[in-house]
JSON list of C-alpha atoms in Angstrom, two decimals:
[
{"chain": "A", "resi": 14, "resn": "MET", "atom": "CA", "xyz": [12.47, -50.12, -79.72]},
{"chain": "A", "resi": 15, "resn": "ASN", "atom": "CA", "xyz": [11.60, -49.65, -83.39]},
{"chain": "A", "resi": 16, "resn": "THR", "atom": "CA", "xyz": [11.27, -45.93, -84.14]},
{"chain": "A", "resi": 17, "resn": "SER", "atom": "CA", "xyz": [9.20, -46.69, -87.24]},
{"chain": "A", "resi": 18, "resn": "SER", "atom": "CA", "xyz": [6.47, -48.17, -85.05]},
{"chain": "A", "resi": 19, "resn": "ILE", "atom": "CA", "xyz": [3.17, -46.37, -84.64]},
{"chain": "A", "resi": 20, "resn": "TYR", "atom": "CA", "xyz": [1.55, -46.30, -81.20]},
{"chain": "A", "resi": 21, "resn": "LYS", "atom": "CA", "xyz": [-1.85, -45.34, -79.90]},
{"chain": "A", "resi": 22, "resn": "VAL", "atom": "CA", "xyz": [-3.26, -44.82, -76.41]},
{"chain": "A", "resi": 23, "resn": "THR", "atom": "CA", "xyz": [-5.40, -47.68, -75.12]},
{"chain": "A", "resi": 24, "resn": "ASP", "atom": "CA", "xyz": [-8.78, -47.25, -73.44]},
{"chain": "A", "resi": 25, "resn": "TYR", "atom": "CA", "xyz": [-7.03, -47.92, -70.13]},
{"chain": "A", "resi": 26, "resn": "GLY", "atom": "CA", "xyz": [-4.47, -45.23, -70.97]},
{"chain": "A", "resi": 27, "resn": "GLU", "atom": "CA", "xyz": [-7.25, -42.73, -71.65]},
{"chain": "A", "resi": 28, "resn": "GLU", "atom": "CA", "xyz": [-8.75, -43.53, -68.23]},
{"chain": "A", "resi": 29, "resn": "MET", "atom": "CA", "xyz": [-5.40, -43.00, -66.54]},
{"chain": "A", "resi": 30, "resn": "LYS", "atom": "CA", "xyz": [-4.52, -39.64, -68.14]},
{"chain": "A", "resi": 31, "resn": "PRO", "atom": "CA", "xyz": [-6.15, -37.50, -65.41]},
{"chain": "A", "resi": 32, "resn": "GLN", "atom": "CA", "xyz": [-4.18, -39.41, -62.76]},
{"chain": "A", "resi": 33, "resn": "LEU", "atom": "CA", "xyz": [-0.72, -39.02, -64.31]},
{"chain": "A", "resi": 34, "resn": "GLN", "atom": "CA", "xyz": [2.08, -36.68, -63.32]},
{"chain": "A", "resi": 35, "resn": "LEU", "atom": "CA", "xyz": [4.45, -36.29, -66.30]},
{"chain": "A", "resi": 36, "resn": "ARG", "atom": "CA", "xyz": [7.07, -33.82, -67.37]},
{"chain": "A", "resi": 37, "resn": "HIS", "atom": "CA", "xyz": [6.15, -31.34, -70.11]},
{"chain": "A", "resi": 38, "resn": "PHE", "atom": "CA", "xyz": [7.97, -33.18, -72.91]},
{"chain": "A", "resi": 39, "resn": "GLU", "atom": "CA", "xyz": [6.52, -36.50, -71.74]},
{"chain": "A", "resi": 40, "resn": "TRP", "atom": "CA", "xyz": [3.00, -35.09, -72.09]},
{"chain": "A", "resi": 41, "resn": "ASP", "atom": "CA", "xyz": [4.02, -33.89, -75.59]},
{"chain": "A", "resi": 42, "resn": "ILE", "atom": "CA", "xyz": [5.00, -37.46, -76.47]},
{"chain": "A", "resi": 43, "resn": "LEU", "atom": "CA", "xyz": [1.94, -39.13, -74.94]},
{"chain": "A", "resi": 44, "resn": "LEU", "atom": "CA", "xyz": [-0.51, -36.76, -76.61]},
{"chain": "A", "resi": 45, "resn": "SER", "atom": "CA", "xyz": [1.23, -37.28, -79.97]},
{"chain": "A", "resi": 46, "resn": "LEU", "atom": "CA", "xyz": [0.65, -41.04, -79.95]},
{"chain": "A", "resi": 47, "resn": "ASP", "atom": "CA", "xyz": [-2.43, -40.86, -82.14]},
{"chain": "A", "resi": 48, "resn": "GLY", "atom": "CA", "xyz": [-2.11, -44.15, -84.03]},
{"chain": "A", "resi": 49, "resn": "LYS", "atom": "CA", "xyz": [-1.09, -42.31, -87.21]},
{"chain": "A", "resi": 50, "resn": "ALA", "atom": "CA", "xyz": [2.37, -40.79, -86.78]},
{"chain": "A", "resi": 51, "resn": "SER", "atom": "CA", "xyz": [5.44, -43.00, -86.39]},
{"chain": "A", "resi": 52, "resn": "LEU", "atom": "CA", "xyz": [7.65, -42.63, -83.35]},
{"chain": "A", "resi": 53, "resn": "SER", "atom": "CA", "xyz": [10.50, -41.30, -85.49]},
{"chain": "A", "resi": 54, "resn": "HIS", "atom": "CA", "xyz": [8.19, -38.63, -86.91]},
{"chain": "A", "resi": 55, "resn": "ILE", "atom": "CA", "xyz": [7.08, -37.62, -83.41]},
{"chain": "A", "resi": 56, "resn": "THR", "atom": "CA", "xyz": [10.62, -37.42, -82.03]},
{"chain": "A", "resi": 57, "resn": "HIS", "atom": "CA", "xyz": [11.72, -35.36, -85.04]},
{"chain": "A", "resi": 58, "resn": "ARG", "atom": "CA", "xyz": [8.75, -32.99, -84.72]},
{"chain": "A", "resi": 59, "resn": "LEU", "atom": "CA", "xyz": [9.35, -32.53, -80.98]},
{"chain": "A", "resi": 60, "resn": "ASN", "atom": "CA", "xyz": [13.11, -32.16, -81.55]},
{"chain": "A", "resi": 61, "resn": "LEU", "atom": "CA", "xyz": [13.86, -35.04, -79.17]},
{"chain": "A", "resi": 62, "resn": "LYS", "atom": "CA", "xyz": [16.37, -37.88, -79.25]},
{"chain": "A", "resi": 63, "resn": "THR", "atom": "CA", "xyz": [15.39, -41.54, -79.28]},
{"chain": "A", "resi": 64, "resn": "GLU", "atom": "CA", "xyz": [17.08, -42.15, -75.92]},
{"chain": "A", "resi": 65, "resn": "GLU", "atom": "CA", "xyz": [14.92, -39.42, -74.39]},
{"chain": "A", "resi": 66, "resn": "VAL", "atom": "CA", "xyz": [11.71, -41.00, -75.65]},
{"chain": "A", "resi": 67, "resn": "GLN", "atom": "CA", "xyz": [12.48, -44.69, -75.13]},
{"chain": "A", "resi": 68, "resn": "PRO", "atom": "CA", "xyz": [12.08, -44.87, -71.30]},
{"chain": "A", "resi": 69, "resn": "LEU", "atom": "CA", "xyz": [8.58, -43.36, -71.43]},
{"chain": "A", "resi": 70, "resn": "ILE", "atom": "CA", "xyz": [7.45, -45.57, -74.32]},
{"chain": "A", "resi": 71, "resn": "GLU", "atom": "CA", "xyz": [8.71, -48.71, -72.58]},
{"chain": "A", "resi": 72, "resn": "GLN", "atom": "CA", "xyz": [6.99, -47.66, -69.34]},
{"chain": "A", "resi": 73, "resn": "LEU", "atom": "CA", "xyz": [3.67, -46.95, -71.08]},
{"chain": "A", "resi": 74, "resn": "LEU", "atom": "CA", "xyz": [3.85, -50.28, -72.93]},
{"chain": "A", "resi": 75, "resn": "GLU", "atom": "CA", "xyz": [4.61, -52.14, -69.71]},
{"chain": "A", "resi": 76, "resn": "TYR", "atom": "CA", "xyz": [1.55, -50.67, -68.01]},
{"chain": "A", "resi": 77, "resn": "GLU", "atom": "CA", "xyz": [-0.59, -51.32, -71.13]},
{"chain": "A", "resi": 78, "resn": "MET", "atom": "CA", "xyz": [-1.40, -47.63, -71.49]},
{"chain": "A", "resi": 79, "resn": "ILE", "atom": "CA", "xyz": [-0.34, -47.65, -75.15]},
{"chain": "A", "resi": 80, "resn": "GLU", "atom": "CA", "xyz": [-0.14, -50.31, -77.83]},
{"chain": "A", "resi": 81, "resn": "GLU", "atom": "CA", "xyz": [1.46, -50.61, -81.24]},
{"chain": "A", "resi": 82, "resn": "GLN", "atom": "CA", "xyz": [-0.93, -49.77, -84.05]},
{"chain": "A", "resi": 83, "resn": "THR", "atom": "CA", "xyz": [-1.39, -52.50, -86.64]},
{"chain": "A", "resi": 84, "resn": "LEU", "atom": "CA", "xyz": [-1.41, -51.50, -90.29]},
{"chain": "A", "resi": 85, "resn": "SER", "atom": "CA", "xyz": [-3.24, -52.72, -93.34]},
{"chain": "A", "resi": 86, "resn": "TYR", "atom": "CA", "xyz": [-1.21, -53.68, -96.40]},
{"chain": "A", "resi": 87, "resn": "GLU", "atom": "CA", "xyz": [-2.13, -50.43, -98.12]},
{"chain": "A", "resi": 88, "resn": "GLU", "atom": "CA", "xyz": [-1.22, -48.36, -95.06]},
{"chain": "A", "resi": 89, "resn": "TYR", "atom": "CA", "xyz": [2.14, -50.09, -94.78]},
{"chain": "A", "resi": 90, "resn": "LEU", "atom": "CA", "xyz": [2.96, -49.44, -98.44]},
{"chain": "A", "resi": 91, "resn": "SER", "atom": "CA", "xyz": [1.93, -45.80, -98.09]},
{"chain": "A", "resi": 92, "resn": "LEU", "atom": "CA", "xyz": [4.00, -45.19, -94.95]},
{"chain": "A", "resi": 93, "resn": "SER", "atom": "CA", "xyz": [7.06, -47.09, -96.18]},
{"chain": "A", "resi": 94, "resn": "GLY", "atom": "CA", "xyz": [6.99, -45.51, -99.64]},
{"chain": "A", "resi": 95, "resn": "ARG", "atom": "CA", "xyz": [7.06, -48.90, -101.36]},
{"chain": "A", "resi": 96, "resn": "SER", "atom": "CA", "xyz": [5.20, -49.99, -104.44]},
{"chain": "A", "resi": 97, "resn": "LYS", "atom": "CA", "xyz": [3.10, -53.13, -104.53]},
{"chain": "A", "resi": 98, "resn": "ARG", "atom": "CA", "xyz": [5.71, -54.92, -106.66]},
{"chain": "A", "resi": 99, "resn": "GLY", "atom": "CA", "xyz": [8.60, -56.54, -104.91]},
{"chain": "A", "resi": 100, "resn": "THR", "atom": "CA", "xyz": [7.69, -55.45, -101.39]},
{"chain": "A", "resi": 101, "resn": "GLU", "atom": "CA", "xyz": [8.23, -58.87, -99.80]},
{"chain": "A", "resi": 102, "resn": "PRO", "atom": "CA", "xyz": [11.80, -59.83, -98.95]},
{"chain": "A", "resi": 103, "resn": "ALA", "atom": "CA", "xyz": [13.12, -62.72, -101.06]},
{"chain": "A", "resi": 104, "resn": "GLN", "atom": "CA", "xyz": [12.76, -66.16, -99.45]},
{"chain": "A", "resi": 105, "resn": "ALA", "atom": "CA", "xyz": [11.08, -64.74, -96.33]},
{"chain": "A", "resi": 106, "resn": "PRO", "atom": "CA", "xyz": [9.19, -67.60, -94.69]},
{"chain": "A", "resi": 107, "resn": "LEU", "atom": "CA", "xyz": [5.50, -66.85, -94.38]},
{"chain": "A", "resi": 108, "resn": "ALA", "atom": "CA", "xyz": [5.37, -68.07, -90.77]},
{"chain": "A", "resi": 109, "resn": "ALA", "atom": "CA", "xyz": [8.19, -65.71, -89.78]},
{"chain": "A", "resi": 110, "resn": "SER", "atom": "CA", "xyz": [6.52, -62.73, -91.41]},
{"chain": "A", "resi": 111, "resn": "LEU", "atom": "CA", "xyz": [3.25, -63.46, -89.65]},
{"chain": "A", "resi": 112, "resn": "ARG", "atom": "CA", "xyz": [4.77, -63.91, -86.21]},
{"chain": "A", "resi": 113, "resn": "SER", "atom": "CA", "xyz": [5.34, -60.18, -85.80]},
{"chain": "A", "resi": 114, "resn": "THR", "atom": "CA", "xyz": [1.77, -59.21, -86.65]},
{"chain": "A", "resi": 115, "resn": "VAL", "atom": "CA", "xyz": [-0.53, -62.00, -85.48]},
{"chain": "A", "resi": 116, "resn": "ARG", "atom": "CA", "xyz": [-1.73, -61.43, -81.94]},
{"chain": "A", "resi": 117, "resn": "LEU", "atom": "CA", "xyz": [-3.10, -64.39, -80.06]},
{"chain": "A", "resi": 118, "resn": "PRO", "atom": "CA", "xyz": [-6.17, -63.85, -77.89]},
{"chain": "A", "resi": 119, "resn": "PRO", "atom": "CA", "xyz": [-5.68, -63.97, -74.11]},
{"chain": "A", "resi": 120, "resn": "VAL", "atom": "CA", "xyz": [-6.03, -67.34, -72.43]},
{"chain": "A", "resi": 121, "resn": "PRO", "atom": "CA", "xyz": [-9.66, -67.77, -71.30]},
{"chain": "A", "resi": 122, "resn": "ALA", "atom": "CA", "xyz": [-10.12, -67.54, -67.56]},
{"chain": "A", "resi": 123, "resn": "GLU", "atom": "CA", "xyz": [-11.35, -71.12, -67.34]},
{"chain": "A", "resi": 124, "resn": "PHE", "atom": "CA", "xyz": [-7.97, -72.39, -68.58]},
{"chain": "A", "resi": 125, "resn": "LYS", "atom": "CA", "xyz": [-5.88, -70.36, -66.15]},
{"chain": "A", "resi": 126, "resn": "ASP", "atom": "CA", "xyz": [-4.66, -71.79, -62.89]},
{"chain": "A", "resi": 127, "resn": "PRO", "atom": "CA", "xyz": [-7.32, -71.15, -60.28]},
{"chain": "A", "resi": 128, "resn": "GLU", "atom": "CA", "xyz": [-6.52, -68.75, -57.47]},
{"chain": "A", "resi": 129, "resn": "PRO", "atom": "CA", "xyz": [-5.61, -70.59, -54.27]},
{"chain": "A", "resi": 130, "resn": "ALA", "atom": "CA", "xyz": [-8.26, -70.53, -51.59]},
{"chain": "A", "resi": 131, "resn": "ARG", "atom": "CA", "xyz": [-7.73, -67.69, -49.15]},
{"chain": "A", "resi": 132, "resn": "THR", "atom": "CA", "xyz": [-8.50, -67.50, -45.50]},
{"chain": "A", "resi": 133, "resn": "ALA", "atom": "CA", "xyz": [-10.42, -64.47, -44.33]},
{"chain": "A", "resi": 134, "resn": "VAL", "atom": "CA", "xyz": [-8.43, -62.22, -41.99]},
{"chain": "A", "resi": 135, "resn": "SER", "atom": "CA", "xyz": [-9.79, -60.57, -38.88]},
{"chain": "A", "resi": 136, "resn": "ARG", "atom": "CA", "xyz": [-7.43, -57.58, -38.94]},
{"chain": "A", "resi": 137, "resn": "SER", "atom": "CA", "xyz": [-8.19, -54.22, -40.50]},
{"chain": "A", "resi": 138, "resn": "LEU", "atom": "CA", "xyz": [-6.30, -53.23, -43.62]},
{"chain": "A", "resi": 139, "resn": "SER", "atom": "CA", "xyz": [-4.96, -49.68, -43.77]},
{"chain": "A", "resi": 140, "resn": "VAL", "atom": "CA", "xyz": [-5.55, -48.32, -47.27]},
{"chain": "A", "resi": 141, "resn": "SER", "atom": "CA", "xyz": [-2.91, -45.65, -46.73]},
{"chain": "A", "resi": 142, "resn": "ALA", "atom": "CA", "xyz": [-0.32, -48.28, -45.75]},
{"chain": "A", "resi": 143, "resn": "LEU", "atom": "CA", "xyz": [-1.34, -50.39, -48.75]},
{"chain": "A", "resi": 144, "resn": "ILE", "atom": "CA", "xyz": [-0.82, -47.47, -51.14]},
{"chain": "A", "resi": 145, "resn": "ASN", "atom": "CA", "xyz": [2.56, -46.65, -49.58]},
{"chain": "A", "resi": 146, "resn": "PHE", "atom": "CA", "xyz": [3.62, -50.29, -49.95]},
{"chain": "A", "resi": 147, "resn": "ILE", "atom": "CA", "xyz": [2.69, -50.39, -53.65]},
{"chain": "A", "resi": 148, "resn": "VAL", "atom": "CA", "xyz": [4.42, -47.07, -54.39]},
{"chain": "A", "resi": 149, "resn": "SER", "atom": "CA", "xyz": [7.57, -48.19, -52.52]},
{"chain": "A", "resi": 150, "resn": "LYS", "atom": "CA", "xyz": [7.97, -51.13, -54.91]},
{"chain": "A", "resi": 151, "resn": "ALA", "atom": "CA", "xyz": [7.92, -48.96, -58.05]},
{"chain": "A", "resi": 152, "resn": "PRO", "atom": "CA", "xyz": [11.05, -47.51, -59.69]},
{"chain": "A", "resi": 153, "resn": "SER", "atom": "CA", "xyz": [9.57, -44.00, -59.66]},
{"chain": "A", "resi": 154, "resn": "PRO", "atom": "CA", "xyz": [6.66, -42.09, -58.05]},
{"chain": "A", "resi": 155, "resn": "THR", "atom": "CA", "xyz": [4.85, -41.92, -61.41]},
{"chain": "A", "resi": 156, "resn": "GLU", "atom": "CA", "xyz": [5.10, -45.68, -61.92]},
{"chain": "A", "resi": 157, "resn": "GLY", "atom": "CA", "xyz": [4.03, -46.19, -58.32]},
{"chain": "A", "resi": 158, "resn": "GLN", "atom": "CA", "xyz": [0.95, -44.02, -58.86]},
{"chain": "A", "resi": 159, "resn": "ILE", "atom": "CA", "xyz": [0.03, -46.01, -61.96]},
{"chain": "A", "resi": 160, "resn": "ALA", "atom": "CA", "xyz": [0.55, -49.29, -60.10]},
{"chain": "A", "resi": 161, "resn": "VAL", "atom": "CA", "xyz": [-1.81, -48.16, -57.31]},
{"chain": "A", "resi": 162, "resn": "TYR", "atom": "CA", "xyz": [-4.61, -47.42, -59.77]},
{"chain": "A", "resi": 163, "resn": "ARG", "atom": "CA", "xyz": [-4.02, -50.66, -61.64]},
{"chain": "A", "resi": 164, "resn": "VAL", "atom": "CA", "xyz": [-4.37, -52.59, -58.37]},
{"chain": "A", "resi": 165, "resn": "PHE", "atom": "CA", "xyz": [-7.66, -50.90, -57.48]},
{"chain": "A", "resi": 166, "resn": "LEU", "atom": "CA", "xyz": [-8.97, -51.30, -61.04]},
{"chain": "A", "resi": 167, "resn": "ARG", "atom": "CA", "xyz": [-8.65, -55.08, -60.55]},
{"chain": "A", "resi": 168, "resn": "VAL", "atom": "CA", "xyz": [-11.05, -54.94, -57.59]},
{"chain": "A", "resi": 169, "resn": "PRO", "atom": "CA", "xyz": [-14.77, -55.38, -58.39]},
{"chain": "A", "resi": 170, "resn": "PRO", "atom": "CA", "xyz": [-16.32, -51.89, -58.23]},
{"chain": "A", "resi": 171, "resn": "GLU", "atom": "CA", "xyz": [-19.25, -53.15, -56.15]},
{"chain": "A", "resi": 172, "resn": "LEU", "atom": "CA", "xyz": [-16.82, -54.15, -53.40]},
{"chain": "A", "resi": 173, "resn": "LEU", "atom": "CA", "xyz": [-15.24, -50.68, -53.35]},
{"chain": "A", "resi": 174, "resn": "LYS", "atom": "CA", "xyz": [-18.67, -49.05, -53.34]},
{"chain": "A", "resi": 175, "resn": "LYS", "atom": "CA", "xyz": [-19.87, -51.36, -50.56]},
{"chain": "A", "resi": 176, "resn": "ASN", "atom": "CA", "xyz": [-16.92, -50.22, -48.43]},
{"chain": "A", "resi": 177, "resn": "GLU", "atom": "CA", "xyz": [-17.42, -46.55, -49.40]},
{"chain": "A", "resi": 178, "resn": "ILE", "atom": "CA", "xyz": [-14.17, -46.27, -51.34]},
{"chain": "A", "resi": 179, "resn": "ARG", "atom": "CA", "xyz": [-15.34, -44.33, -54.38]},
{"chain": "A", "resi": 180, "resn": "SER", "atom": "CA", "xyz": [-12.17, -42.41, -55.20]},
{"chain": "A", "resi": 181, "resn": "LEU", "atom": "CA", "xyz": [-8.56, -42.82, -54.14]},
{"chain": "A", "resi": 182, "resn": "SER", "atom": "CA", "xyz": [-8.28, -39.05, -53.89]},
{"chain": "A", "resi": 183, "resn": "LEU", "atom": "CA", "xyz": [-10.69, -39.26, -50.95]},
{"chain": "A", "resi": 184, "resn": "VAL", "atom": "CA", "xyz": [-8.72, -41.91, -49.10]},
{"chain": "A", "resi": 185, "resn": "ASN", "atom": "CA", "xyz": [-7.02, -40.58, -45.97]},
{"chain": "A", "resi": 186, "resn": "ASP", "atom": "CA", "xyz": [-4.93, -42.02, -43.15]},
{"chain": "A", "resi": 187, "resn": "GLN", "atom": "CA", "xyz": [-8.06, -43.06, -41.28]},
{"chain": "A", "resi": 188, "resn": "THR", "atom": "CA", "xyz": [-9.43, -45.31, -44.03]},
{"chain": "A", "resi": 189, "resn": "ARG", "atom": "CA", "xyz": [-9.61, -48.94, -42.90]},
{"chain": "A", "resi": 190, "resn": "VAL", "atom": "CA", "xyz": [-10.94, -52.04, -44.65]},
{"chain": "A", "resi": 191, "resn": "ASP", "atom": "CA", "xyz": [-12.57, -54.61, -42.36]},
{"chain": "A", "resi": 192, "resn": "ASP", "atom": "CA", "xyz": [-14.44, -56.48, -45.10]},
{"chain": "A", "resi": 193, "resn": "PRO", "atom": "CA", "xyz": [-12.64, -59.85, -45.57]},
{"chain": "A", "resi": 194, "resn": "GLU", "atom": "CA", "xyz": [-13.88, -60.09, -49.16]},
{"chain": "A", "resi": 195, "resn": "LEU", "atom": "CA", "xyz": [-12.38, -56.72, -50.09]},
{"chain": "A", "resi": 196, "resn": "GLN", "atom": "CA", "xyz": [-9.15, -57.54, -48.24]},
{"chain": "A", "resi": 197, "resn": "ASP", "atom": "CA", "xyz": [-8.97, -60.78, -50.20]},
{"chain": "A", "resi": 198, "resn": "SER", "atom": "CA", "xyz": [-9.58, -59.01, -53.51]},
{"chain": "A", "resi": 199, "resn": "LEU", "atom": "CA", "xyz": [-6.92, -56.35, -52.79]},
{"chain": "A", "resi": 200, "resn": "ALA", "atom": "CA", "xyz": [-4.41, -59.02, -51.74]},
{"chain": "A", "resi": 201, "resn": "SER", "atom": "CA", "xyz": [-5.05, -60.93, -54.96]},
{"chain": "A", "resi": 202, "resn": "ALA", "atom": "CA", "xyz": [-4.64, -57.78, -57.08]},
{"chain": "A", "resi": 203, "resn": "VAL", "atom": "CA", "xyz": [-1.37, -56.89, -55.35]},
{"chain": "A", "resi": 204, "resn": "GLU", "atom": "CA", "xyz": [-0.01, -60.41, -55.84]},
{"chain": "A", "resi": 205, "resn": "GLN", "atom": "CA", "xyz": [-0.85, -60.28, -59.54]},
{"chain": "A", "resi": 206, "resn": "MET", "atom": "CA", "xyz": [0.82, -56.88, -59.94]},
{"chain": "A", "resi": 207, "resn": "LEU", "atom": "CA", "xyz": [3.87, -57.24, -57.68]},
{"chain": "A", "resi": 208, "resn": "GLN", "atom": "CA", "xyz": [4.28, -61.02, -57.53]},
{"chain": "A", "resi": 209, "resn": "GLN", "atom": "CA", "xyz": [4.43, -60.94, -53.74]},
{"chain": "A", "resi": 210, "resn": "PRO", "atom": "CA", "xyz": [1.91, -61.19, -50.89]},
{"chain": "A", "resi": 211, "resn": "LEU", "atom": "CA", "xyz": [0.75, -58.31, -48.73]},
{"chain": "A", "resi": 212, "resn": "PRO", "atom": "CA", "xyz": [3.09, -57.66, -45.80]},
{"chain": "A", "resi": 213, "resn": "ASP", "atom": "CA", "xyz": [1.85, -57.55, -42.20]},
{"chain": "A", "resi": 214, "resn": "SER", "atom": "CA", "xyz": [2.70, -53.84, -42.13]},
{"chain": "A", "resi": 215, "resn": "VAL", "atom": "CA", "xyz": [-0.45, -52.95, -44.09]},
{"chain": "A", "resi": 216, "resn": "PHE", "atom": "CA", "xyz": [-2.67, -54.41, -41.36]},
{"chain": "A", "resi": 217, "resn": "VAL", "atom": "CA", "xyz": [-3.58, -52.71, -38.10]}
]
């Protein structure tokens, strides 16, 4: 992790803030990632060590809740304290210098491998069991909570509304999903997140 990097919270990260459970110093770090201050500046201001900050930054990056802020040439010179003369390293290949800053667009959906055809199931899916399964696969309760919301965010909202699942905070042990289309969508989201199929234990 480069402590000179500057991070900012993504739109997804802003959506997830009300759902997070973080320690006090972790909230201090997250709320300081404003896209302007470097990580080293933040850790110094909060009187923290790099090894205390690194796990949270790596976790937030993994879940796409934050991203590294790109800089213009002028911004880079200002932050690094360099003048315009002689800022480029001698004999630095142009391709190598661009690799770290150029971001390729995501692969269009039409070029991705199509999802395999699924067979509709006749069993009911227990939402409570599904949530417990997702959380059990995460390294920590906080990461499990984030994973649950990321799974449900991959499901078309009209399907959730159709099945009267409007908020996970309202889901209780009695919630069941009988709609094959919603079961299929949840199974697909879980497979994308966890790289494994739904177990029989989530069905009743």
